[in-house]
């Protein structure tokens, strides 16, 4: 009976060791790396608005929309000529980026809140 008890304790210790190894190794998972720092112009999506609502950038610049409106869902949807190029998914948090390659005026809105509007003017 004593051998059986020792065997059981060894099995529990081995299981605990394997579990702890999985937990510790999961802490350094490359999938959980910190997001890259944003460079370039940023539009904050908060308080039911895009801020700034209008910005001017140069062709080749990448604009980042940073979504953080206390759990309210928004998106970026191009209007008019921008309809075919600006289209984010609906989100509450996170970022959407777009690199503007052609000069022009790009107007956008939130599909859920049409009073939210913004404009990016792209210069050569």
mmCIF file of C-alpha atoms in Angstrom:
data_model
loop_
_atom_site.group_PDB
_atom_site.id
_atom_site.type_symbol
_atom_site.label_atom_id
_atom_site.label_comp_id
_atom_site.label_asym_id
_atom_site.label_seq_id
_atom_site.Cartn_x
_atom_site.Cartn_y
_atom_site.Cartn_z
ATOM 1 C CA UNK A 1 0.000 0.000 0.000
ATOM 2 C CA UNK A 2 2.865 2.343 0.703
ATOM 3 C CA UNK A 3 4.216 1.939 -2.850
ATOM 4 C CA UNK A 4 0.826 2.801 -4.227
ATOM 5 C CA UNK A 5 0.686 6.029 -2.147
ATOM 6 C CA UNK A 6 4.174 7.074 -3.257
ATOM 7 C CA UNK A 7 3.201 6.421 -6.851
ATOM 8 C CA UNK A 8 0.134 8.620 -6.523
ATOM 9 C CA UNK A 9 2.145 11.493 -4.963
ATOM 10 C CA UNK A 10 4.737 11.251 -7.740
ATOM 11 C CA UNK A 11 1.954 11.421 -10.340
ATOM 12 C CA UNK A 12 0.430 14.519 -8.744
ATOM 13 C CA UNK A 13 3.852 16.180 -8.549
ATOM 14 C CA UNK A 14 4.513 15.397 -12.226
ATOM 15 C CA UNK A 15 1.118 16.789 -13.274
ATOM 16 C CA UNK A 16 1.709 19.965 -11.267
ATOM 17 C CA UNK A 17 5.140 20.365 -12.830
ATOM 18 C CA UNK A 18 3.737 20.008 -16.360
ATOM 19 C CA UNK A 19 0.936 22.500 -15.609
ATOM 20 C CA UNK A 20 3.362 25.058 -14.183
ATOM 21 C CA UNK A 21 5.662 24.694 -17.201
ATOM 22 C CA UNK A 22 2.729 25.404 -19.522
ATOM 23 C CA UNK A 23 1.734 28.481 -17.513
ATOM 24 C CA UNK A 24 5.272 29.893 -17.360
ATOM 25 C CA UNK A 25 6.009 29.217 -21.022
ATOM 26 C CA UNK A 26 2.718 30.913 -21.983
ATOM 27 C CA UNK A 27 3.938 34.144 -20.416
ATOM 28 C CA UNK A 28 6.455 34.687 -23.186
ATOM 29 C CA UNK A 29 4.231 33.836 -26.117
ATOM 30 C CA UNK A 30 5.115 35.905 -29.201
ATOM 31 C CA UNK A 31 1.385 36.304 -29.925
ATOM 32 C CA UNK A 32 1.099 38.516 -26.844
ATOM 33 C CA UNK A 33 3.793 41.030 -27.781
ATOM 34 C CA UNK A 34 3.060 44.711 -27.229
ATOM 35 C CA UNK A 35 1.549 46.466 -30.272
ATOM 36 C CA UNK A 36 3.856 48.610 -32.352
ATOM 37 C CA UNK A 37 3.973 52.298 -31.489
ATOM 38 C CA UNK A 38 1.946 54.451 -33.844
ATOM 39 C CA UNK A 39 3.891 56.864 -36.009
ATOM 40 C CA UNK A 40 2.306 59.546 -38.131
ATOM 41 C CA UNK A 41 -1.006 61.370 -37.805
ATOM 42 C CA UNK A 42 -3.591 59.959 -35.393
ATOM 43 C CA UNK A 43 -7.355 60.492 -35.250
ATOM 44 C CA UNK A 44 -8.913 59.736 -31.859
ATOM 45 C CA UNK A 45 -12.353 58.108 -32.064
ATOM 46 C CA UNK A 46 -13.920 59.074 -28.734
ATOM 47 C CA UNK A 47 -16.818 61.055 -27.284
ATOM 48 C CA UNK A 48 -18.903 60.327 -30.385
ATOM 49 C CA UNK A 49 -16.449 62.257 -32.588
ATOM 50 C CA UNK A 50 -13.307 62.021 -34.698
ATOM 51 C CA UNK A 51 -10.620 64.306 -33.264
ATOM 52 C CA UNK A 52 -9.298 66.126 -35.144
ATOM 53 C CA UNK A 53 -12.264 66.173 -37.466
ATOM 54 C CA UNK A 54 -10.110 67.570 -40.290
ATOM 55 C CA UNK A 55 -6.421 66.997 -40.915
ATOM 56 C CA UNK A 56 -3.957 67.653 -43.708
ATOM 57 C CA UNK A 57 -1.318 65.065 -44.566
ATOM 58 C CA UNK A 58 1.144 64.454 -47.387
ATOM 59 C CA UNK A 59 0.752 61.714 -49.995
ATOM 60 C CA UNK A 60 2.444 58.613 -48.578
ATOM 61 C CA UNK A 61 1.450 59.354 -44.959
ATOM 62 C CA UNK A 62 -0.331 56.679 -42.957
ATOM 63 C CA UNK A 63 -3.185 57.875 -40.760
ATOM 64 C CA UNK A 64 -4.208 55.824 -37.716
ATOM 65 C CA UNK A 65 -7.677 55.954 -36.201
ATOM 66 C CA UNK A 66 -7.523 55.024 -32.508
ATOM 67 C CA UNK A 67 -10.872 53.657 -31.255
ATOM 68 C CA UNK A 68 -11.585 54.209 -27.548
ATOM 69 C CA UNK A 69 -15.100 55.507 -26.864
ATOM 70 C CA UNK A 70 -15.986 53.739 -23.576
ATOM 71 C CA UNK A 71 -17.454 50.670 -25.266
ATOM 72 C CA UNK A 72 -19.356 52.447 -28.051
ATOM 73 C CA UNK A 73 -18.914 50.804 -31.473
ATOM 74 C CA UNK A 74 -17.757 52.904 -34.443
ATOM 75 C CA UNK A 75 -16.115 52.516 -37.834
ATOM 76 C CA UNK A 76 -14.559 54.611 -40.598
ATOM 77 C CA UNK A 77 -16.487 54.593 -43.873
ATOM 78 C CA UNK A 78 -15.503 56.722 -46.843
ATOM 79 C CA UNK A 79 -18.045 59.110 -48.377
ATOM 80 C CA UNK A 80 -18.208 59.982 -52.086
ATOM 81 C CA UNK A 81 -14.886 59.331 -53.841
ATOM 82 C CA UNK A 82 -13.419 57.945 -50.592
ATOM 83 C CA UNK A 83 -16.104 55.254 -50.396
ATOM 84 C CA UNK A 84 -13.968 52.774 -52.330
ATOM 85 C CA UNK A 85 -10.827 53.267 -50.201
ATOM 86 C CA UNK A 86 -11.794 53.973 -46.598
ATOM 87 C CA UNK A 87 -13.529 51.102 -44.823
ATOM 88 C CA UNK A 88 -12.748 49.809 -41.350
ATOM 89 C CA UNK A 89 -14.553 47.083 -39.503
ATOM 90 C CA UNK A 90 -16.912 47.988 -36.645
ATOM 91 C CA UNK A 91 -14.911 48.168 -33.411
ATOM 92 C CA UNK A 92 -14.952 49.466 -29.857
ATOM 93 C CA UNK A 93 -11.198 49.451 -29.278
ATOM 94 C CA UNK A 94 -8.144 49.047 -31.446
ATOM 95 C CA UNK A 95 -6.820 50.860 -34.476
ATOM 96 C CA UNK A 96 -7.451 51.210 -38.183
ATOM 97 C CA UNK A 97 -4.742 52.534 -40.500
ATOM 98 C CA UNK A 98 -4.766 53.724 -44.078
ATOM 99 C CA UNK A 99 -1.890 54.991 -46.219
ATOM 100 C CA UNK A 100 -2.964 57.831 -48.493
ATOM 101 C CA UNK A 101 -1.101 57.617 -51.802
ATOM 102 C CA UNK A 102 -3.081 60.059 -53.936
ATOM 103 C CA UNK A 103 -3.647 63.790 -53.278
ATOM 104 C CA UNK A 104 -7.267 64.758 -52.719
ATOM 105 C CA UNK A 105 -9.950 65.282 -50.097
ATOM 106 C CA UNK A 106 -11.179 62.154 -48.347
ATOM 107 C CA UNK A 107 -14.398 62.510 -46.360
ATOM 108 C CA UNK A 108 -15.599 59.791 -44.000
ATOM 109 C CA UNK A 109 -18.281 59.000 -41.449
ATOM 110 C CA UNK A 110 -19.338 56.346 -38.945
ATOM 111 C CA UNK A 111 -21.939 54.018 -40.458
ATOM 112 C CA UNK A 112 -23.723 53.760 -37.083
ATOM 113 C CA UNK A 113 -23.524 57.475 -36.234
ATOM 114 C CA UNK A 114 -23.802 59.562 -39.428
ATOM 115 C CA UNK A 115 -23.370 62.809 -37.465
ATOM 116 C CA UNK A 116 -19.765 61.741 -36.847
ATOM 117 C CA UNK A 117 -17.785 63.030 -39.828
ATOM 118 C CA UNK A 118 -14.165 63.619 -40.668
ATOM 119 C CA UNK A 119 -11.961 64.756 -43.508
ATOM 120 C CA UNK A 120 -8.399 64.026 -44.533
ATOM 121 C CA UNK A 121 -6.878 66.437 -47.045
ATOM 122 C CA UNK A 122 -3.902 64.876 -48.825
ATOM 123 C CA UNK A 123 -1.352 67.184 -50.450
ATOM 124 C CA UNK A 124 1.373 66.156 -52.942
#
